[in-house]
């Protein structure tokens, strides 16, 4: 009976003290953040699109219309960063398949005929897909100076009824 | 009035509970400093964990260091111990699970535990082991607080 009463008392103490500590810390944090010069916005857009357009990464994003223009003028190599299975089901016409999970194994074979100065456009599927971003980073680190990311590329390409093809590519 | 010798003895003769809360308090204070000075860098580290939804990233970067600093002072001065220890256990357990989760999915990221600098890098195993030590100390304090207040 005494023990039960004791635990009830401790639980009550933990509850009100935790609430008080957290409230006090949040007020302090809020005041400090408001008063400081390098204030941090309480809400920031952390999406890939936003981060890349702010120049937070070495590789940048390419607008859809520009990617389309480069496709028709054959001025860019498109890299599909999705899995081989998805690539085989359908991909941008002429795109090479370089899945992020097999990057190291396939890089030399897939990129054998692509020079470091060639414009490369990576894409995957969906706004939250980071594979194209990661592949772009790796390519950049390996000396490809002209790498761009087409965010949500596969979806946009299909929505605009642009040329696609199915099946495995010889290079992948 | 205590003599020097008596004073030294009274410091050394403090129970483990005292040293544990002092150590944990110092850890929280040290952990909070760099995060408070560089909130944007810390926000980037929170984001890199890829656990929290985007809307909570900056809020965590703004408030977490202040929770740590308040906890640090409370532990050092031995105030509001049940509440402070409960939050300490919750935080350390959350950090531990986050580290394990990211190690399991092969995400090699900077811990951001004590510094927001990307030059300071500890391996995932080292980070996890360090967190286990703090978690054990914090759990010991939790048990001690409950048991000792039960005895009294």
Coordinates of C-alpha atoms in Angstrom, one line a residue:
Chain A
X1 CA 0.0 0.0 0.0
X2 CA 2.8 2.3 1.0
X3 CA 4.8 1.3 -2.1
X4 CA 1.9 2.0 -4.4
X5 CA 1.4 5.4 -2.8
X6 CA 5.1 6.1 -3.2
X7 CA 5.2 5.2 -6.9
X8 CA 2.1 7.3 -7.5
X9 CA 3.9 10.2 -5.8
X10 CA 7.1 9.7 -7.9
X11 CA 5.0 9.4 -11.1
X12 CA 3.3 12.7 -10.2
X13 CA 6.7 14.3 -9.5
X14 CA 8.1 13.1 -12.8
X15 CA 5.1 14.4 -14.7
X16 CA 5.0 17.9 -13.4
X17 CA 8.7 18.3 -13.3
X18 CA 9.2 17.0 -16.8
X19 CA 6.5 19.4 -18.1
X20 CA 8.1 22.3 -16.2
X21 CA 11.6 21.5 -17.5
X22 CA 10.5 21.1 -21.1
X23 CA 8.3 24.3 -21.0
X24 CA 11.2 26.3 -19.5
X25 CA 13.7 24.9 -22.1
X26 CA 11.3 25.6 -25.0
X27 CA 10.7 29.2 -23.8
X28 CA 14.5 29.7 -23.4
X29 CA 15.2 28.2 -26.8
X30 CA 12.5 30.3 -28.5
X31 CA 13.8 33.6 -26.8
X32 CA 17.4 32.8 -27.7
X33 CA 16.5 32.0 -31.3
X34 CA 14.4 35.2 -31.6
X35 CA 17.1 37.4 -30.2
X36 CA 20.1 36.0 -32.0
X37 CA 21.5 37.4 -35.3
X38 CA 21.8 34.1 -37.1
X39 CA 18.2 33.1 -36.3
X40 CA 17.1 29.7 -37.5
X41 CA 13.6 29.7 -39.2
X42 CA 11.3 27.3 -37.2
X43 CA 10.2 25.8 -40.5
X44 CA 12.4 25.2 -43.5
X45 CA 11.7 23.4 -46.7
X46 CA 14.1 20.4 -46.6
X47 CA 12.9 18.8 -49.9
X48 CA 15.5 17.8 -52.4
X49 CA 14.3 20.4 -54.8
X50 CA 14.5 23.2 -52.4
X51 CA 17.9 22.2 -51.0
X52 CA 19.5 21.8 -54.4
X53 CA 18.1 25.1 -55.7
X54 CA 19.6 26.8 -52.7
X55 CA 23.0 25.6 -53.8
X56 CA 23.5 23.4 -50.8
X57 CA 24.9 20.6 -52.9
X58 CA 27.5 20.4 -55.6
X59 CA 25.1 19.2 -58.3
X60 CA 22.1 21.3 -59.3
X61 CA 18.6 20.5 -60.5
X62 CA 17.6 21.1 -64.1
X63 CA 14.1 22.4 -65.0
X64 CA 12.0 19.9 -66.9
X65 CA 11.7 22.0 -70.1
X66 CA 15.5 22.4 -70.3
X67 CA 16.0 18.6 -69.9
X68 CA 13.4 18.1 -72.6
X69 CA 15.3 20.5 -74.9
X70 CA 18.6 18.7 -74.2
X71 CA 16.9 15.3 -74.9
X72 CA 15.8 16.4 -78.4
X73 CA 19.1 18.0 -79.2
X74 CA 21.0 14.9 -78.0
X75 CA 23.1 17.2 -75.9
X76 CA 22.8 15.1 -72.7
X77 CA 23.1 11.6 -71.4
X78 CA 20.2 10.5 -69.2
X79 CA 21.0 8.2 -66.3
X80 CA 18.2 6.2 -64.7
X81 CA 19.0 5.8 -61.0
X82 CA 16.1 3.4 -60.3
X83 CA 16.5 -0.4 -60.0
X84 CA 17.1 -2.5 -63.1
X85 CA 13.7 -4.1 -62.7
X86 CA 12.0 -0.7 -62.9
X87 CA 14.3 0.4 -65.7
X88 CA 13.3 -2.6 -67.7
X89 CA 9.6 -1.9 -67.3
X90 CA 10.2 1.5 -68.9
X91 CA 12.7 4.4 -69.0
X92 CA 13.5 7.6 -70.9
X93 CA 14.5 6.6 -74.4
X94 CA 18.3 6.1 -74.6
X95 CA 18.8 6.4 -70.9
X96 CA 21.5 4.4 -69.2
X97 CA 20.7 2.4 -66.1
X98 CA 23.0 3.1 -63.1
X99 CA 21.1 2.0 -59.9
X100 CA 22.5 3.5 -56.7
X101 CA 22.8 0.1 -55.1
X102 CA 25.1 -1.2 -57.8
X103 CA 26.9 2.0 -58.6
X104 CA 30.4 0.8 -57.9
X105 CA 30.0 -2.5 -59.8
X106 CA 28.4 -0.9 -62.9
X107 CA 29.9 2.5 -63.1
X108 CA 32.9 1.6 -65.4
X109 CA 30.8 -0.5 -67.8
X110 CA 27.8 1.9 -68.0
X111 CA 29.9 5.1 -68.2
X112 CA 32.6 3.8 -70.5
X113 CA 31.7 6.0 -73.4
X114 CA 30.7 9.1 -71.4
X115 CA 33.3 11.8 -71.0
X116 CA 33.8 13.9 -67.9
X117 CA 32.6 17.0 -69.8
X118 CA 29.3 15.5 -71.1
X119 CA 26.1 16.8 -69.7
X120 CA 24.6 14.1 -67.5
X121 CA 21.0 14.2 -66.3
X122 CA 20.1 11.8 -63.5
X123 CA 16.5 10.9 -62.7
X124 CA 14.4 8.5 -60.6
X125 CA 10.8 8.5 -59.6
X126 CA 8.9 10.7 -57.1
X127 CA 9.7 13.9 -55.3
X128 CA 11.1 11.9 -52.3
X129 CA 13.4 9.7 -54.3
X130 CA 17.0 10.5 -53.4
X131 CA 18.6 7.9 -55.7
X132 CA 19.1 10.4 -58.6
X133 CA 20.6 12.9 -56.2
X134 CA 23.0 10.3 -54.7
X135 CA 24.0 9.0 -58.2
X136 CA 24.6 12.7 -59.2
X137 CA 26.8 13.2 -56.2
X138 CA 28.9 10.1 -56.9
X139 CA 29.3 11.1 -60.5
X140 CA 30.4 14.6 -59.5
X141 CA 32.9 13.1 -57.1
X142 CA 34.3 10.9 -59.9
X143 CA 35.1 13.9 -62.0
X144 CA 31.9 14.5 -64.0
X145 CA 31.7 18.2 -63.9
X146 CA 28.4 18.7 -65.6
X147 CA 25.8 16.7 -63.7
X148 CA 22.2 17.8 -63.2
X149 CA 19.2 16.2 -61.5
X150 CA 15.7 16.0 -63.0
X151 CA 13.6 15.8 -59.9
X152 CA 10.6 13.4 -60.2
X153 CA 11.9 12.8 -63.7
X154 CA 10.2 9.5 -64.7
X155 CA 6.8 10.7 -63.6
X156 CA 7.1 14.0 -65.4
X157 CA 8.4 12.3 -68.5
X158 CA 5.4 10.0 -68.7
X159 CA 2.9 12.8 -67.9
X160 CA 4.3 14.7 -70.9
X161 CA 4.1 11.7 -73.2
X162 CA 7.8 12.0 -74.1
X163 CA 9.7 9.1 -75.8
X164 CA 10.2 6.1 -73.6
X165 CA 11.4 2.6 -74.3
X166 CA 11.2 -0.8 -72.4
X167 CA 13.6 -3.6 -71.8
X168 CA 17.3 -3.9 -70.9
X169 CA 19.9 -1.6 -72.4
X170 CA 23.1 -3.1 -73.8
X171 CA 25.2 -1.0 -71.5
X172 CA 23.4 -2.1 -68.3
Chain B
X1 CA 34.1 25.2 10.3
X2 CA 35.5 22.3 8.2
X3 CA 39.3 21.9 7.9
X4 CA 40.9 21.4 4.5
X5 CA 41.3 17.7 5.2
X6 CA 37.7 17.3 6.3
X7 CA 36.5 19.1 3.2
X8 CA 38.5 16.8 0.9
X9 CA 37.2 13.8 2.7
X10 CA 33.6 15.0 2.4
X11 CA 34.1 15.5 -1.4
X12 CA 35.7 12.2 -1.9
X13 CA 33.3 10.5 0.3
X14 CA 30.3 11.5 -1.8
X15 CA 28.1 8.7 -2.9
X16 CA 28.2 7.3 -6.5
X17 CA 24.9 9.0 -7.0
X18 CA 26.6 12.4 -6.7
X19 CA 29.4 11.6 -9.1
X20 CA 27.0 10.1 -11.6
X21 CA 24.7 13.1 -11.8
X22 CA 27.7 15.4 -11.9
X23 CA 29.1 13.5 -14.8
X24 CA 25.8 13.2 -16.7
X25 CA 25.1 16.9 -16.0
X26 CA 28.5 17.9 -17.5
X27 CA 27.9 15.6 -20.5
X28 CA 24.6 17.4 -21.2
X29 CA 26.2 20.8 -20.8
X30 CA 29.1 20.0 -23.1
X31 CA 26.7 18.4 -25.7
X32 CA 24.5 21.6 -25.8
X33 CA 27.2 24.2 -26.3
X34 CA 28.2 23.8 -29.9
X35 CA 24.6 23.1 -31.0
X36 CA 23.5 26.5 -29.5
X37 CA 26.3 28.3 -31.2
X38 CA 25.7 26.7 -34.6
X39 CA 21.9 26.0 -34.9
X40 CA 21.9 25.8 -38.7
X41 CA 24.7 23.2 -38.8
X42 CA 22.9 21.2 -36.1
X43 CA 19.6 21.4 -38.1
X44 CA 21.5 19.9 -41.1
X45 CA 22.7 17.1 -38.8
X46 CA 19.2 16.4 -37.5
X47 CA 18.0 16.3 -41.1
X48 CA 20.8 13.9 -42.1
X49 CA 19.5 11.3 -39.6
X50 CA 16.5 11.0 -41.9
X51 CA 14.2 10.0 -39.1
X52 CA 12.1 13.1 -38.2
X53 CA 9.6 14.7 -40.6
X54 CA 10.9 17.9 -42.2
X55 CA 8.6 20.0 -40.1
X56 CA 10.3 18.9 -36.9
X57 CA 13.9 19.3 -38.0
X58 CA 14.4 22.9 -37.2
X59 CA 12.2 22.8 -34.1
X60 CA 14.5 20.0 -32.8
X61 CA 17.6 22.0 -33.7
X62 CA 16.2 25.1 -31.8
X63 CA 14.9 23.4 -28.7
X64 CA 16.9 20.3 -28.0
X65 CA 20.2 22.1 -27.0
X66 CA 18.2 24.1 -24.5
X67 CA 16.6 21.1 -23.0
X68 CA 20.1 19.6 -22.7
X69 CA 21.5 22.7 -21.0
X70 CA 18.6 22.9 -18.5
X71 CA 19.0 19.2 -17.8
X72 CA 22.7 19.7 -17.3
X73 CA 22.3 22.4 -14.7
X74 CA 19.5 20.5 -12.9
X75 CA 21.6 17.3 -12.7
X76 CA 24.7 19.2 -11.5
X77 CA 22.8 21.0 -8.7
X78 CA 20.6 18.0 -7.9
X79 CA 17.3 19.9 -8.5
X80 CA 14.0 18.3 -9.6
X81 CA 15.8 15.0 -9.9
X82 CA 12.8 12.7 -10.8
X83 CA 11.8 14.9 -13.7
X84 CA 15.4 15.6 -14.9
X85 CA 16.4 11.9 -14.8
X86 CA 13.2 10.8 -16.6
X87 CA 13.9 13.2 -19.5
X88 CA 17.5 12.3 -19.5
X89 CA 16.6 8.6 -19.8
X90 CA 14.1 9.4 -22.6
X91 CA 16.6 11.5 -24.5
X92 CA 19.5 9.0 -24.3
X93 CA 17.2 6.1 -25.2
X94 CA 16.0 8.1 -28.2
X95 CA 19.6 8.9 -29.3
X96 CA 20.6 5.3 -28.8
X97 CA 17.7 4.0 -31.0
X98 CA 18.4 6.6 -33.7
X99 CA 22.1 5.5 -33.8
X100 CA 21.2 1.8 -33.9
X101 CA 18.5 2.5 -36.6
X102 CA 20.9 4.4 -38.8
X103 CA 23.8 1.9 -38.3
X104 CA 21.4 -0.9 -39.2
X105 CA 20.4 0.7 -42.5
X106 CA 24.0 1.5 -43.3
X107 CA 23.6 5.3 -43.0
X108 CA 27.1 6.6 -42.3
X109 CA 26.4 10.1 -40.8
X110 CA 28.0 12.4 -38.4
X111 CA 26.6 11.9 -34.9
X112 CA 26.3 15.6 -34.0
X113 CA 26.3 14.5 -30.3
X114 CA 29.0 16.9 -29.1
X115 CA 30.0 18.9 -32.1
X116 CA 28.4 20.2 -35.3
X117 CA 31.7 20.1 -37.1
X118 CA 31.9 17.5 -39.9
X119 CA 35.7 17.2 -39.3
X120 CA 35.1 15.4 -36.0
X121 CA 34.0 11.9 -36.9
X122 CA 33.5 9.0 -34.6
X123 CA 32.6 5.5 -35.9
X124 CA 29.0 4.3 -35.4
X125 CA 30.2 1.6 -33.0
X126 CA 32.0 4.2 -30.9
X127 CA 29.0 6.5 -30.8
X128 CA 26.7 3.6 -29.8
X129 CA 29.1 2.4 -27.1
X130 CA 29.4 5.9 -25.7
X131 CA 25.7 6.3 -25.6
X132 CA 25.3 3.0 -23.8
X133 CA 27.6 4.2 -21.1
X134 CA 25.6 7.4 -20.6
X135 CA 22.4 5.4 -20.7
X136 CA 23.6 3.0 -18.0
X137 CA 24.5 5.9 -15.8
X138 CA 21.2 7.6 -16.4
X139 CA 19.3 4.4 -15.7
X140 CA 21.3 3.8 -12.5
X141 CA 20.3 7.3 -11.4
X142 CA 16.7 6.6 -12.2
X143 CA 16.7 3.5 -10.0
X144 CA 18.6 5.2 -7.2
X145 CA 16.2 8.1 -7.2
X146 CA 13.1 5.9 -6.9
X147 CA 14.7 3.5 -4.4
X148 CA 16.2 6.2 -2.2
X149 CA 13.1 8.2 -2.0
X150 CA 11.1 5.0 -1.2
X151 CA 13.5 4.4 1.7
X152 CA 13.0 7.9 3.0

